[in-house]
Amino acid sequence: LAAGLGACSAYEYVTDKLSDPIILRCPDYLVLADAANLVRFKDGPGRDLIDVDFELEIIGVQLACISNIDRKTRVGTMDVDVTVSFRAQRGPANRSRKGRFQYFISIDDKNRKVLYREGFGIKIQFPGNKTRLVFRSKPVTLEIPITPKRASRSYRLFTGLILSRKEVEFNRKRQGKTGK
């Protein structure tokens, strides 16, 4: 009887090991330097410190990945949950205590072909006398295909703020970059 139970236990162990999921690392990610910060000014021509509505910065990106890969064919998908962390500061021109901005997430393959790109809008509110906030986006789940020739390392995830041409130029001047 003991030998029979031991054989069942060994069988369960082997089948459990064969059915364990294949775990792959998350794709690499980058925050675009020119799109990591935003200084939003009030409407009008003024661009001084007193004209700032709010400032925003991407301070982090978190990825959580789950692979769904067939053991025999090595084909499947990876679900990538992307959460972006932000820091915001209310400017002197912001009387409403509110702000709105957009950010994007995109995925490229190793040939730099954009496979996915989507923008997401966020509304912020500075409660009470708070002038600074740190907050996260809602997680966005992306599904990427996995094959023996296209593993998770074949992809790169990019994120950044969606900026106007003038906002990008302002960021470049502030960072000491010139050119287009």
mmCIF file of C-alpha atoms in Angstrom, residues 15-172:
data_model
loop_
_atom_site.group_PDB
_atom_site.id
_atom_site.type_symbol
_atom_site.label_atom_id
_atom_site.label_comp_id
_atom_site.label_asym_id
_atom_site.label_seq_id
_atom_site.Cartn_x
_atom_site.Cartn_y
_atom_site.Cartn_z
ATOM 1 C CA THR A 15 2.631 15.906 -13.879
ATOM 2 C CA ASP A 16 2.640 19.093 -11.773
ATOM 3 C CA LYS A 17 6.160 19.902 -12.994
ATOM 4 C CA LEU A 18 5.152 19.281 -16.603
ATOM 5 C CA SER A 19 2.143 21.556 -16.268
ATOM 6 C CA ASP A 20 3.985 24.404 -14.457
ATOM 7 C CA PRO A 21 3.706 27.580 -16.487
ATOM 8 C CA ILE A 22 6.628 28.806 -18.539
ATOM 9 C CA ILE A 23 7.796 31.995 -16.889
ATOM 10 C CA LEU A 24 9.360 34.649 -19.095
ATOM 11 C CA ARG A 25 10.751 37.989 -18.035
ATOM 12 C CA CYS A 26 8.802 41.138 -18.844
ATOM 13 C CA PRO A 27 9.803 43.129 -21.924
ATOM 14 C CA ASP A 28 12.238 46.009 -21.513
ATOM 15 C CA TYR A 29 10.656 49.438 -21.117
ATOM 16 C CA LEU A 30 11.724 53.022 -21.639
ATOM 17 C CA VAL A 31 10.291 56.402 -20.711
ATOM 18 C CA LEU A 32 10.983 58.800 -23.572
ATOM 19 C CA ALA A 33 13.166 61.620 -22.222
ATOM 20 C CA ASP A 34 11.487 64.359 -24.290
ATOM 21 C CA ALA A 35 8.071 63.154 -23.105
ATOM 22 C CA ALA A 36 8.785 62.430 -19.418
ATOM 23 C CA ASN A 37 7.907 65.935 -18.177
ATOM 24 C CA LEU A 38 5.176 68.446 -18.819
ATOM 25 C CA VAL A 39 4.912 72.108 -17.885
ATOM 26 C CA ARG A 40 1.399 73.221 -18.765
ATOM 27 C CA PHE A 41 0.937 76.974 -18.891
ATOM 28 C CA LYS A 42 -2.297 78.951 -18.601
ATOM 29 C CA ASP A 43 -3.804 80.135 -21.870
ATOM 30 C CA GLY A 44 -2.111 83.192 -23.285
ATOM 31 C CA PRO A 45 1.371 84.257 -24.295
ATOM 32 C CA GLY A 46 2.987 84.267 -20.814
ATOM 33 C CA ARG A 47 5.651 81.637 -20.124
ATOM 34 C CA ASP A 48 6.995 82.793 -16.773
ATOM 35 C CA LEU A 49 6.843 80.964 -13.458
ATOM 36 C CA ILE A 50 3.588 82.752 -12.549
ATOM 37 C CA ASP A 51 1.977 81.434 -15.775
ATOM 38 C CA VAL A 52 2.402 77.732 -14.840
ATOM 39 C CA ASP A 53 -0.912 75.875 -14.508
ATOM 40 C CA PHE A 54 0.701 72.602 -13.380
ATOM 41 C CA GLU A 55 3.828 70.509 -13.831
ATOM 42 C CA LEU A 56 3.899 66.766 -14.266
ATOM 43 C CA GLU A 57 6.585 64.090 -14.370
ATOM 44 C CA ILE A 58 6.603 60.344 -15.008
ATOM 45 C CA ILE A 59 8.493 58.931 -12.033
ATOM 46 C CA GLY A 60 8.135 55.201 -12.644
ATOM 47 C CA VAL A 61 6.714 52.340 -14.659
ATOM 48 C CA GLN A 62 5.741 48.988 -13.197
ATOM 49 C CA LEU A 63 5.199 45.875 -15.280
ATOM 50 C CA ALA A 64 3.570 42.654 -14.120
ATOM 51 C CA CYS A 65 3.730 39.814 -16.636
ATOM 52 C CA ILE A 66 1.987 36.472 -16.921
ATOM 53 C CA SER A 67 2.897 34.083 -19.728
ATOM 54 C CA ASN A 68 0.419 31.668 -21.254
ATOM 55 C CA ILE A 69 2.732 29.448 -23.316
ATOM 56 C CA ASP A 70 2.076 25.942 -24.621
ATOM 57 C CA ARG A 71 4.925 23.704 -23.404
ATOM 58 C CA LYS A 72 5.091 21.644 -26.582
ATOM 59 C CA THR A 73 4.831 24.340 -29.258
ATOM 60 C CA ARG A 74 6.311 27.226 -27.212
ATOM 61 C CA VAL A 75 3.585 29.431 -28.708
ATOM 62 C CA GLY A 76 1.233 31.591 -26.685
ATOM 63 C CA THR A 77 0.817 35.049 -25.260
ATOM 64 C CA MET A 78 2.077 37.213 -22.461
ATOM 65 C CA ASP A 79 -0.243 39.532 -20.565
ATOM 66 C CA VAL A 80 1.620 42.667 -19.495
ATOM 67 C CA ASP A 81 -0.003 44.908 -16.881
ATOM 68 C CA VAL A 82 1.460 48.407 -17.159
ATOM 69 C CA THR A 83 1.087 50.955 -14.358
ATOM 70 C CA VAL A 84 2.655 54.407 -14.686
ATOM 71 C CA SER A 85 3.518 56.561 -11.638
ATOM 72 C CA PHE A 86 3.362 60.350 -11.792
ATOM 73 C CA ARG A 87 4.285 63.368 -9.687
ATOM 74 C CA ALA A 88 2.282 66.570 -10.192
ATOM 75 C CA GLN A 89 2.680 70.069 -8.833
ATOM 76 C CA ARG A 90 0.069 72.807 -8.991
ATOM 77 C CA GLY A 91 1.354 76.065 -10.417
ATOM 78 C CA PRO A 92 0.573 79.662 -9.382
ATOM 79 C CA ALA A 93 -1.819 80.129 -12.331
ATOM 80 C CA ASN A 94 -3.956 77.106 -11.383
ATOM 81 C CA ARG A 95 -7.072 78.472 -9.683
ATOM 82 C CA SER A 96 -9.334 75.474 -10.392
ATOM 83 C CA ARG A 97 -7.110 73.007 -8.482
ATOM 84 C CA LYS A 98 -7.554 70.642 -11.448
ATOM 85 C CA GLY A 99 -5.566 69.468 -14.425
ATOM 86 C CA ARG A 100 -5.868 67.136 -17.394
ATOM 87 C CA PHE A 101 -3.191 65.372 -19.364
ATOM 88 C CA GLN A 102 -2.633 62.363 -21.583
ATOM 89 C CA TYR A 103 0.060 59.733 -21.686
ATOM 90 C CA PHE A 104 0.730 56.892 -24.103
ATOM 91 C CA ILE A 105 1.947 53.324 -24.054
ATOM 92 C CA SER A 106 3.423 51.707 -27.148
ATOM 93 C CA ILE A 107 5.085 48.399 -27.958
ATOM 94 C CA ASP A 108 7.720 47.965 -30.653
ATOM 95 C CA ASP A 109 9.262 44.788 -31.980
ATOM 96 C CA LYS A 110 13.013 44.317 -32.381
ATOM 97 C CA ASN A 111 12.807 45.908 -35.851
ATOM 98 C CA ARG A 112 11.367 49.074 -34.256
ATOM 99 C CA LYS A 113 7.987 48.484 -35.856
ATOM 100 C CA VAL A 114 5.188 49.904 -33.696
ATOM 101 C CA LEU A 115 2.795 47.054 -32.902
ATOM 102 C CA TYR A 116 0.557 48.949 -30.503
ATOM 103 C CA ARG A 117 0.111 52.541 -29.386
ATOM 104 C CA GLU A 118 -2.682 54.028 -27.340
ATOM 105 C CA GLY A 119 -3.222 57.239 -25.424
ATOM 106 C CA PHE A 120 -4.893 57.490 -22.029
ATOM 107 C CA GLY A 121 -6.369 60.567 -20.384
ATOM 108 C CA ILE A 122 -6.098 61.385 -16.696
ATOM 109 C CA LYS A 123 -7.796 64.108 -14.687
ATOM 110 C CA ILE A 124 -6.082 65.283 -11.517
ATOM 111 C CA GLN A 125 -7.403 67.302 -8.636
ATOM 112 C CA PHE A 126 -5.374 69.006 -5.923
ATOM 113 C CA PRO A 127 -7.509 68.622 -2.768
ATOM 114 C CA GLY A 128 -7.559 71.240 -0.014
ATOM 115 C CA ASN A 129 -4.296 73.122 0.220
ATOM 116 C CA LYS A 130 -2.207 70.386 -1.431
ATOM 117 C CA THR A 131 0.064 71.597 -4.182
ATOM 118 C CA ARG A 132 1.846 68.280 -4.879
ATOM 119 C CA LEU A 133 0.527 64.833 -5.711
ATOM 120 C CA VAL A 134 2.054 61.421 -6.362
ATOM 121 C CA PHE A 135 -0.296 58.942 -8.015
ATOM 122 C CA ARG A 136 -0.531 55.953 -10.366
ATOM 123 C CA SER A 137 -2.496 55.240 -13.495
ATOM 124 C CA LYS A 138 -4.975 52.416 -13.609
ATOM 125 C CA PRO A 139 -3.239 49.259 -14.866
ATOM 126 C CA VAL A 140 -3.434 48.731 -18.622
ATOM 127 C CA THR A 141 -3.251 45.102 -19.760
ATOM 128 C CA LEU A 142 -1.516 44.408 -23.058
ATOM 129 C CA GLU A 143 -1.292 41.015 -24.757
ATOM 130 C CA ILE A 144 1.791 40.234 -26.799
ATOM 131 C CA PRO A 145 2.311 37.123 -28.934
ATOM 132 C CA ILE A 146 5.099 34.715 -28.015
ATOM 133 C CA THR A 147 6.652 32.176 -30.405
ATOM 134 C CA PRO A 148 9.956 30.290 -30.401
ATOM 135 C CA LYS A 149 11.393 33.057 -32.616
ATOM 136 C CA ARG A 150 9.687 35.955 -30.791
ATOM 137 C CA ALA A 151 10.155 35.833 -27.025
ATOM 138 C CA SER A 152 9.366 38.627 -24.564
ATOM 139 C CA ARG A 153 12.848 40.122 -25.091
ATOM 140 C CA SER A 154 11.837 40.757 -28.732
ATOM 141 C CA TYR A 155 9.589 43.590 -27.573
ATOM 142 C CA ARG A 156 10.159 47.020 -26.019
ATOM 143 C CA LEU A 157 7.550 49.041 -24.238
ATOM 144 C CA PHE A 158 7.641 52.833 -24.406
ATOM 145 C CA THR A 159 5.701 55.346 -22.400
ATOM 146 C CA GLY A 160 5.576 59.110 -22.278
ATOM 147 C CA LEU A 161 3.304 62.092 -21.982
ATOM 148 C CA ILE A 162 1.368 63.248 -25.030
ATOM 149 C CA LEU A 163 2.671 66.747 -25.599
ATOM 150 C CA SER A 164 2.077 69.542 -28.062
ATOM 151 C CA ARG A 165 4.945 70.617 -30.307
ATOM 152 C CA LYS A 166 5.492 73.702 -28.106
ATOM 153 C CA GLU A 167 5.619 71.545 -24.963
ATOM 154 C CA VAL A 168 8.235 69.249 -26.542
ATOM 155 C CA GLU A 169 10.295 72.289 -27.606
ATOM 156 C CA PHE A 170 10.039 73.694 -24.063
ATOM 157 C CA ASN A 171 11.296 70.364 -22.628
ATOM 158 C CA ARG A 172 14.207 70.283 -25.057
#
